[in-house]
CSV table of C-alpha atoms and ligand atoms in Angstrom, one decimal:
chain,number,residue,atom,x,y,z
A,1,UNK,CA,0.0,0.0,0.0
A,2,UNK,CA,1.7,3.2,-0.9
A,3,UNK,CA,0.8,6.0,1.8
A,4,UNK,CA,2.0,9.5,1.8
A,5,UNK,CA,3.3,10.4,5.1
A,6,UNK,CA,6.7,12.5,3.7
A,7,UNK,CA,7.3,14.1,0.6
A,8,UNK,CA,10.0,11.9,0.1
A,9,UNK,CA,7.3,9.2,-0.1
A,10,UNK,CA,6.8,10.3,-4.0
A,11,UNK,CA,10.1,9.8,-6.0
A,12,UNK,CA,10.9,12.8,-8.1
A,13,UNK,CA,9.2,11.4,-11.0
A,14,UNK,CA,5.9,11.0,-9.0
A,15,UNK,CA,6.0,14.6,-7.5
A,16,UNK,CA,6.3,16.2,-10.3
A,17,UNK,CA,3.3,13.8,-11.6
A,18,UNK,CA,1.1,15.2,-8.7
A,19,UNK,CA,2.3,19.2,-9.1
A,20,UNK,CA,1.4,18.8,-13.0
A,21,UNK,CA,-1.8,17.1,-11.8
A,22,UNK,CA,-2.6,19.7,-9.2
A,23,UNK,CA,-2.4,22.1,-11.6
A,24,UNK,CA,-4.5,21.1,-14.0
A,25,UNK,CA,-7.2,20.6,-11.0
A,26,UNK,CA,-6.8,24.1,-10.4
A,27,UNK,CA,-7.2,25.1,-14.2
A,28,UNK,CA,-10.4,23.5,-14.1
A,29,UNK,CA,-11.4,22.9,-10.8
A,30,UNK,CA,-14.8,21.5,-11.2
A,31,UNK,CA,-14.6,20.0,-14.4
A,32,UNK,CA,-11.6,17.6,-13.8
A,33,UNK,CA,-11.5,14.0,-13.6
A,34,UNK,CA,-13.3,12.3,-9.9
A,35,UNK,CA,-10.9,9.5,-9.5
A,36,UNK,CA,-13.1,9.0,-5.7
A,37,UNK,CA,-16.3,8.3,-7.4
A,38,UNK,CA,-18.8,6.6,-4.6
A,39,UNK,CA,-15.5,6.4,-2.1
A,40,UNK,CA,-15.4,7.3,1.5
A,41,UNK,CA,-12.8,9.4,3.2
A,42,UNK,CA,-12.0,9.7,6.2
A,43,UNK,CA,-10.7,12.9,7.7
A,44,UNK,CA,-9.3,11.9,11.9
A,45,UNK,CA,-8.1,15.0,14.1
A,46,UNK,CA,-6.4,14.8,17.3
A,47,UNK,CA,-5.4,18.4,16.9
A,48,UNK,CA,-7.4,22.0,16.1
A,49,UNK,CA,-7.1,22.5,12.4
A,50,UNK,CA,-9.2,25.0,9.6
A,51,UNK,CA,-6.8,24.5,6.3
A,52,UNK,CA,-6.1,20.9,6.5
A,53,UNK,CA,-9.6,19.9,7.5
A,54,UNK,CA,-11.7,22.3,5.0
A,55,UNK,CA,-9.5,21.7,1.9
A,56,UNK,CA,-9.4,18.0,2.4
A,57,UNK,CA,-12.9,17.9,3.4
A,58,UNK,CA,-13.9,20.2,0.0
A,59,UNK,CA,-10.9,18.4,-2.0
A,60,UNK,CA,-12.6,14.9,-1.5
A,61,UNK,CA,-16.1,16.3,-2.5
A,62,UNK,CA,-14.8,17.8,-5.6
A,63,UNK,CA,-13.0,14.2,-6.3
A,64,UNK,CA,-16.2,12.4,-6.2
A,65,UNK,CA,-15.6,11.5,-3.1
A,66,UNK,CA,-17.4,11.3,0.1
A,67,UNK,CA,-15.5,13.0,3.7
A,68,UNK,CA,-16.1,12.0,7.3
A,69,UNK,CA,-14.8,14.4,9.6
A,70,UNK,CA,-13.7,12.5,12.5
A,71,UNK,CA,-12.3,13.6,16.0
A,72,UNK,CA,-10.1,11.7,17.9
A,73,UNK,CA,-11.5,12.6,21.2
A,74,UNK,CA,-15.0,11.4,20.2
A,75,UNK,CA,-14.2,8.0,19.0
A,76,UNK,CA,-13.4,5.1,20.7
A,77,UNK,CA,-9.5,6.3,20.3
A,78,UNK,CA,-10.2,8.8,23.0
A,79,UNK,CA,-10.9,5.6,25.2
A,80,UNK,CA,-8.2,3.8,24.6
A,81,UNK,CA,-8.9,1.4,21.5
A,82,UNK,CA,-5.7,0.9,20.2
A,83,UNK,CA,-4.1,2.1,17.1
A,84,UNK,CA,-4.1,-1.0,15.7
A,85,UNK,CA,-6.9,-2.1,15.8
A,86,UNK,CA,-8.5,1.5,15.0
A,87,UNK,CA,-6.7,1.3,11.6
A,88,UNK,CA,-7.8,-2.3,10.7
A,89,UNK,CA,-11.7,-1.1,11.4
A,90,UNK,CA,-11.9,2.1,9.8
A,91,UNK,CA,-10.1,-0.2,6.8
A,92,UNK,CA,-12.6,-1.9,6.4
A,93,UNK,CA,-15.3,1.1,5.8
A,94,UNK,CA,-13.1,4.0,4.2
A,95,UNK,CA,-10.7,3.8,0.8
A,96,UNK,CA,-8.3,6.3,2.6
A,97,UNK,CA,-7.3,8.4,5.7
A,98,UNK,CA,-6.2,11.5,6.3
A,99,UNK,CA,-4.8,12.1,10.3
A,100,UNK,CA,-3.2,14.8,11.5
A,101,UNK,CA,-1.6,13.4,15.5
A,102,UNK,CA,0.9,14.4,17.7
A,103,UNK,CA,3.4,11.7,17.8
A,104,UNK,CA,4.5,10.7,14.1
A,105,UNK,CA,4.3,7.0,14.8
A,106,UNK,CA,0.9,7.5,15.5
A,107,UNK,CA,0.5,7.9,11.6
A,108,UNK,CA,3.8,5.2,10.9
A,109,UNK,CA,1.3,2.8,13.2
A,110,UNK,CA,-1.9,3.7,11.5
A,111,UNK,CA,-0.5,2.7,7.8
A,112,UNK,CA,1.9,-0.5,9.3
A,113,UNK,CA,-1.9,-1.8,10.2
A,114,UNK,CA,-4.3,-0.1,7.1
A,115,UNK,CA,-5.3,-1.7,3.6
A,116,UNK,CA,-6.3,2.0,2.1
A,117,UNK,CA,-3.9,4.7,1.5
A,118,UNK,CA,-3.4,7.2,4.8
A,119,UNK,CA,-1.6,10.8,4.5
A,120,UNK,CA,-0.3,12.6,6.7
A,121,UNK,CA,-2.2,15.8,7.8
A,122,UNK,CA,0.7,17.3,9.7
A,123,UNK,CA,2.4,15.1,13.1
A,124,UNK,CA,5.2,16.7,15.1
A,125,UNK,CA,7.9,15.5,12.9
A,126,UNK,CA,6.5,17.0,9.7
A,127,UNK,CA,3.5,18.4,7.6
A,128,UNK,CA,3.9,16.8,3.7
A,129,UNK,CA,0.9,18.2,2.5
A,130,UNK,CA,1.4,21.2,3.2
A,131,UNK,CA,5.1,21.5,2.2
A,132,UNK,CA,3.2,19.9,-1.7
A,133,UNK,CA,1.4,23.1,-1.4
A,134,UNK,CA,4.2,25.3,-1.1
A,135,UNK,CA,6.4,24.1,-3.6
A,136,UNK,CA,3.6,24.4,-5.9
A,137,UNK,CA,3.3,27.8,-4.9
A,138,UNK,CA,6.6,28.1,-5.9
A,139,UNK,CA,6.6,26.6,-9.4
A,140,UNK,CA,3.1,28.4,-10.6
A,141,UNK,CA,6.0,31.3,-10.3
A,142,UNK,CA,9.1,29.6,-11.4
A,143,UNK,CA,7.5,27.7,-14.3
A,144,UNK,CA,4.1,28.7,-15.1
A,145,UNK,CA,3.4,26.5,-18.2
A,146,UNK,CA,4.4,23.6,-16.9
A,147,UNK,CA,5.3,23.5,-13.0
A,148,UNK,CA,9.0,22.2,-13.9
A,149,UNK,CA,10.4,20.8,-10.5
A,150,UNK,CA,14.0,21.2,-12.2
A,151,UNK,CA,12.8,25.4,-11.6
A,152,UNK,CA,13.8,24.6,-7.9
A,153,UNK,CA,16.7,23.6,-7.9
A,154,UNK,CA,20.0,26.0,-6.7
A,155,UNK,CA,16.9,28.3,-5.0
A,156,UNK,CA,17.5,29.3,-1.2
A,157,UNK,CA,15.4,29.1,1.0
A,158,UNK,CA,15.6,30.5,4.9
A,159,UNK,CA,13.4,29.4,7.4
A,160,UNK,CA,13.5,31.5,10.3
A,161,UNK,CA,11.9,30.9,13.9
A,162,UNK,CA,11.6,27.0,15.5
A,163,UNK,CA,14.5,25.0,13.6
A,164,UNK,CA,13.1,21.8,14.3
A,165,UNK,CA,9.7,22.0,14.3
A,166,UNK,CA,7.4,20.4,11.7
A,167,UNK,CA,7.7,23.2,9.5
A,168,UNK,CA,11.6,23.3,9.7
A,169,UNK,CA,11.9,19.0,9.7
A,170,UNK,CA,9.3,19.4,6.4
A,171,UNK,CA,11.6,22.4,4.5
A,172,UNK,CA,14.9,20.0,5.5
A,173,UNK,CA,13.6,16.9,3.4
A,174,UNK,CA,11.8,19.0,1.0
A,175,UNK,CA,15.1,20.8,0.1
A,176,UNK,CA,17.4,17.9,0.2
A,177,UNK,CA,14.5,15.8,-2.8
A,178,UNK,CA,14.5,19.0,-4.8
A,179,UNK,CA,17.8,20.4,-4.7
A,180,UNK,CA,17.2,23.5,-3.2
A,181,UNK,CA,19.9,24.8,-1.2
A,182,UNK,CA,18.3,25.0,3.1
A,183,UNK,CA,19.5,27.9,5.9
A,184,UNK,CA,17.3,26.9,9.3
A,185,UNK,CA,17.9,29.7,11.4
A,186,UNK,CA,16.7,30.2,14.9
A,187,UNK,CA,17.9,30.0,18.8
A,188,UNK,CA,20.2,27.5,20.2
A,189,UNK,CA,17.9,24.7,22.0
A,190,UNK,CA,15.9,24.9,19.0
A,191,UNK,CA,18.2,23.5,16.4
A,192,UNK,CA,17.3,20.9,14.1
A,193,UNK,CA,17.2,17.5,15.7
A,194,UNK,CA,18.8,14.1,15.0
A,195,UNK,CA,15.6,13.0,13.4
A,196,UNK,CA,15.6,15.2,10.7
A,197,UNK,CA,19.2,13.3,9.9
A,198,UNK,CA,18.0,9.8,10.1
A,199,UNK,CA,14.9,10.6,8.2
A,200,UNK,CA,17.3,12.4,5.2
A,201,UNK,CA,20.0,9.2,5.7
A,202,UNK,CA,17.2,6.7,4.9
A,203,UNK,CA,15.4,8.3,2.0
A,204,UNK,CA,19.0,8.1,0.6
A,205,UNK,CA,19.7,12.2,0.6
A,206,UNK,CA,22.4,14.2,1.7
A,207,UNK,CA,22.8,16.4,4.6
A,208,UNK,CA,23.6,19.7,3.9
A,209,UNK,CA,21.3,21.8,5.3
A,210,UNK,CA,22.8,24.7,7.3
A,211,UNK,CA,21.8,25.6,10.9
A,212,UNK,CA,22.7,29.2,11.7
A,213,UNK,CA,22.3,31.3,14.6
A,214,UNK,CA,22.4,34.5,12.8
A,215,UNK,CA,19.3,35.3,11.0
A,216,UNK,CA,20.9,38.1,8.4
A,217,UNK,CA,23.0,34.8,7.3
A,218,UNK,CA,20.2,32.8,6.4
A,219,UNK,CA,18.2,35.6,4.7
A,220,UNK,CA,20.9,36.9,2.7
A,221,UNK,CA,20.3,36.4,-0.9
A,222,UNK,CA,17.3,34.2,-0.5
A,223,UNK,CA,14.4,33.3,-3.1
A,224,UNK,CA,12.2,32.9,0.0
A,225,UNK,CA,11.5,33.6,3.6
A,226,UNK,CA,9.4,31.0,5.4
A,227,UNK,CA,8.5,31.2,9.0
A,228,UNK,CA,6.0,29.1,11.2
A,229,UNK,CA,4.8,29.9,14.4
A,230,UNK,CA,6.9,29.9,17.4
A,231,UNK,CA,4.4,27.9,19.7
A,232,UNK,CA,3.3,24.9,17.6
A,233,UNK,CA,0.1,22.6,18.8
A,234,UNK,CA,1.2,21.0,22.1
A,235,UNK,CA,4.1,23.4,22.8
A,236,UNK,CA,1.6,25.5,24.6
A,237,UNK,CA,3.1,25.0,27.9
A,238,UNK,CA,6.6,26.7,27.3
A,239,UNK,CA,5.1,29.9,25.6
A,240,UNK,CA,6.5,32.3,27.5
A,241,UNK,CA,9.6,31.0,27.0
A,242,UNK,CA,10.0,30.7,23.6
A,243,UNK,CA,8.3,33.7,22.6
A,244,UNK,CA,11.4,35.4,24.4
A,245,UNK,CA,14.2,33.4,22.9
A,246,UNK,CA,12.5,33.2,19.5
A,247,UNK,CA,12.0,37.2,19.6
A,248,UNK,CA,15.6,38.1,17.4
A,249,UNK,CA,13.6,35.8,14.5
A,250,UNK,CA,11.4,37.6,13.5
A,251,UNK,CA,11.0,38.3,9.7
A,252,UNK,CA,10.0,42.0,9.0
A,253,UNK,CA,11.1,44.8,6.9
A,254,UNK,CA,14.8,44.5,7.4
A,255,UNK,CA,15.5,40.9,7.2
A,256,UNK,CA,13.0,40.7,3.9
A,257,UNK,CA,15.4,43.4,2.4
A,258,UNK,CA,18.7,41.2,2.6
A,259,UNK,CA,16.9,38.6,0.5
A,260,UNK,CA,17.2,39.1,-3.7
A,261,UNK,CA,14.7,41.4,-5.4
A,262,UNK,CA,12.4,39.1,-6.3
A,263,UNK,CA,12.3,36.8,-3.1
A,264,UNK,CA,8.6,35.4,-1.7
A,265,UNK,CA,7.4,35.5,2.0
A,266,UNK,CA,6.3,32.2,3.0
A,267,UNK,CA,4.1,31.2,5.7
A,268,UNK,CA,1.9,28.1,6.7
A,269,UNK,CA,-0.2,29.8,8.2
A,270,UNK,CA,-1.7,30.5,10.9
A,271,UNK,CA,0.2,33.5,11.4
A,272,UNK,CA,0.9,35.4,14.8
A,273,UNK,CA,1.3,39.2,13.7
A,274,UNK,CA,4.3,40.6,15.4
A,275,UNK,CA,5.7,37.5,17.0
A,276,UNK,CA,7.4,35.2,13.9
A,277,UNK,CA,6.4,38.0,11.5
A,278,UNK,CA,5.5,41.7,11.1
A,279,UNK,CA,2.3,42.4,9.9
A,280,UNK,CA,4.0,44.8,7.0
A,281,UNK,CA,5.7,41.8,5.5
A,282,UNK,CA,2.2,39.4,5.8
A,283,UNK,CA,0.7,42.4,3.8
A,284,UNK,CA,3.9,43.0,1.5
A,285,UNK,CA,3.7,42.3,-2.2
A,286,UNK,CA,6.2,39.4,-1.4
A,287,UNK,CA,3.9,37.4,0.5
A,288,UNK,CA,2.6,34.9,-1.2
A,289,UNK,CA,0.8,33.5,1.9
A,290,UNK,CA,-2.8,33.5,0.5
A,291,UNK,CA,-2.1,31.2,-3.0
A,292,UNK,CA,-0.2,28.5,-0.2
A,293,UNK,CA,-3.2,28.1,1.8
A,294,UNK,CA,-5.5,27.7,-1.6
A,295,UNK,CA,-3.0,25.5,-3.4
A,296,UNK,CA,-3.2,23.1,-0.5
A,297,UNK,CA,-6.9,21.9,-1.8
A,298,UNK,CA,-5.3,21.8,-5.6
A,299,UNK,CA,-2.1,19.9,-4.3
A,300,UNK,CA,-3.8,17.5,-1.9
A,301,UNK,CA,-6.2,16.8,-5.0
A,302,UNK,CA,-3.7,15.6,-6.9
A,303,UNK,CA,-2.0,13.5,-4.1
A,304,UNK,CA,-5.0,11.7,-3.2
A,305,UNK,CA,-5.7,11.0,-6.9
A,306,UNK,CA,-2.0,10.0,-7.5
A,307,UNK,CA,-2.1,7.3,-4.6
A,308,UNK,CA,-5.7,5.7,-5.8
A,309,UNK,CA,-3.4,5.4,-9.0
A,310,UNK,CA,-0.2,4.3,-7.1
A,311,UNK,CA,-3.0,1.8,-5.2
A,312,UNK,CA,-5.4,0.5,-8.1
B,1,CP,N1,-1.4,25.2,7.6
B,1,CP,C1,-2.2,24.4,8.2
B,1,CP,O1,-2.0,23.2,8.2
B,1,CP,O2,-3.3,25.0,8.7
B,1,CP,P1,-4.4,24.3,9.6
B,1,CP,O3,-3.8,24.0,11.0
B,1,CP,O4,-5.5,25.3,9.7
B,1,CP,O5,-4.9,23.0,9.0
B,2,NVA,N1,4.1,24.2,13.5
B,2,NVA,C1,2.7,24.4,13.5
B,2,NVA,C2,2.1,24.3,12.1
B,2,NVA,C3,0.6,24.6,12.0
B,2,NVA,C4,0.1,24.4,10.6
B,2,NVA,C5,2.0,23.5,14.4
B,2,NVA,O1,2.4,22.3,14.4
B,2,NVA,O2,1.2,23.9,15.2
């Protein structure tokens, strides 16, 4: 069963499959194929989410398909039923899941035990489907006609803010598959973490991202600024605390100048005005922050589509 639960789940060949696929979904968004005709998805959430769960839940509709919002804490997972045997059950009614946990083995142990395809809608480790979005942000610029993934190669990117976050793990692999060259830039405690390593090592990619401490390096000369927030979904207990450390990271007016001319602002979103960015550079004519949030329903369109191919 092929699942998608890291970009570098999809060799090159197959990414650059889905980003030509997602854009033709968005050229004619409700007149494409519906490769979900009379299936069920479903959609399980341990954590808060509006992107994630409305594009998937629209994305599957405009498929053919049919969504079931689930949340974790009112199934029989908030009890205690086991992973295991949550994954074999909802198996045998759905032809696909999309989960967004906390722990990534939650999603590892939901597709070691399923028979339909599962993607990961964002764990602690990582958030594929959102970095698909991005980079397909990136190539409706780089390559309009035909969303080239060679376009990204040599581009620098500089993520600024919590280094080894989802965000930061998710730009790491992303930029290692597509040859992009990586600056992670944030406080010390905060750096990438071993896992991002053995996750690189073992899709066979080398390990040449750059950790910095100094932001101005990072931003110098990029083709894009991304930033996430500095108190990610279960970090809410050490707020205070990292909204102090995290405070020299913020991208505004100055650190957006040292990037080239033509650079993009990039941000998952949601966005915390004047913590990880200034509201001047969410509003600036760099940010690109609104096309990301809408190319996740075009981009998760085509990934669902390519793994009922990859599956069938
Ligand atoms: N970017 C993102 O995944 O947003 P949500 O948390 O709203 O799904
Ligand atoms: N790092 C953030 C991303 C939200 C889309 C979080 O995990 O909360």
């Amino acid at each position: 069963m092929h699942h998608f639960l890291a970009v570098t789940d999809f060799t090159l060949e197959q990414a650059q499959e889905v980003f030509t696929l997602a854009k033709s979904f968005k050229d004619n968004r409700l007149s494409g194929p519906q490769p979900l005709n009379m299936q069920s998805w479903g959609l399980l959430f341990y954590k808060s989410s509006t992107r994630t769960r409305v594009s998937f839940e629209v994305g599957v509709n405009e498929l053919g398909g049919f969504p079931i919002v689930l949340n974790s804490q009112q199934t029989q997972i908030g009890r205690g039923e086991t992973v295991e045997d949550s994954s074999k059950v909802l198996s045998r009614f759905l032809h696909g899941l999309v989960i967004r946990a906390y722990e990534h083995e939650t999603v590892t142990e939901f597709a070691k035990h399923a028979t339909m395809p599962i993607i990961n809608g964002l764990t602690d480790f990582n958030h594929p489907c959102q970095l698909m979005a991005d980079l397909f942000t990136l190539l409706e610029r780089y390559s309009p006609e035909d969303v080239d993934i060679n376009t990204l190669k040599g581009k620098k990117v500089a993520f600024l803010g919590d280094s080894a976050c989802n965000m930061a793990n998710s730009w790491i692999l992303s930029a290692a598959m597509f040859g992009m060259e990586i600056f992670v830039s944030g406080p010390k405690g905060y750096e990438p973490k071993p896992a991002v390593t053995e996750a690189l090592k073992a899709a066979g990619l080398p390990v040449n991202f750059t950790y910095t401490e100094d932001p101005k390096e990072a931003c110098k000369d990029a083709d894009c600024i991304y930033t996430d927030v500095w108190v990610s979904m279960g970090d809410e207990a050490e707020a205070e605390q990292r909204l102090k450390e995290m405070a020299p990271y913020q991208v505004n007016a100055e650190l957006l100048a040292l990037a080239k001319q033509d650079a993009y602002f990039m941000h998952c979103l949601p966005a915390h005005a004047g913590e990880e960015v200034s509201q001047d550079v969410l509003d600036s004519p760099k940010s690109i922050i609104f096309d990301e949030a809408e190319n996740r329903l075009h981009a998760q369109k085509a990934i669902m589509a390519k793994l009922v191919e990859l599956n069938s």
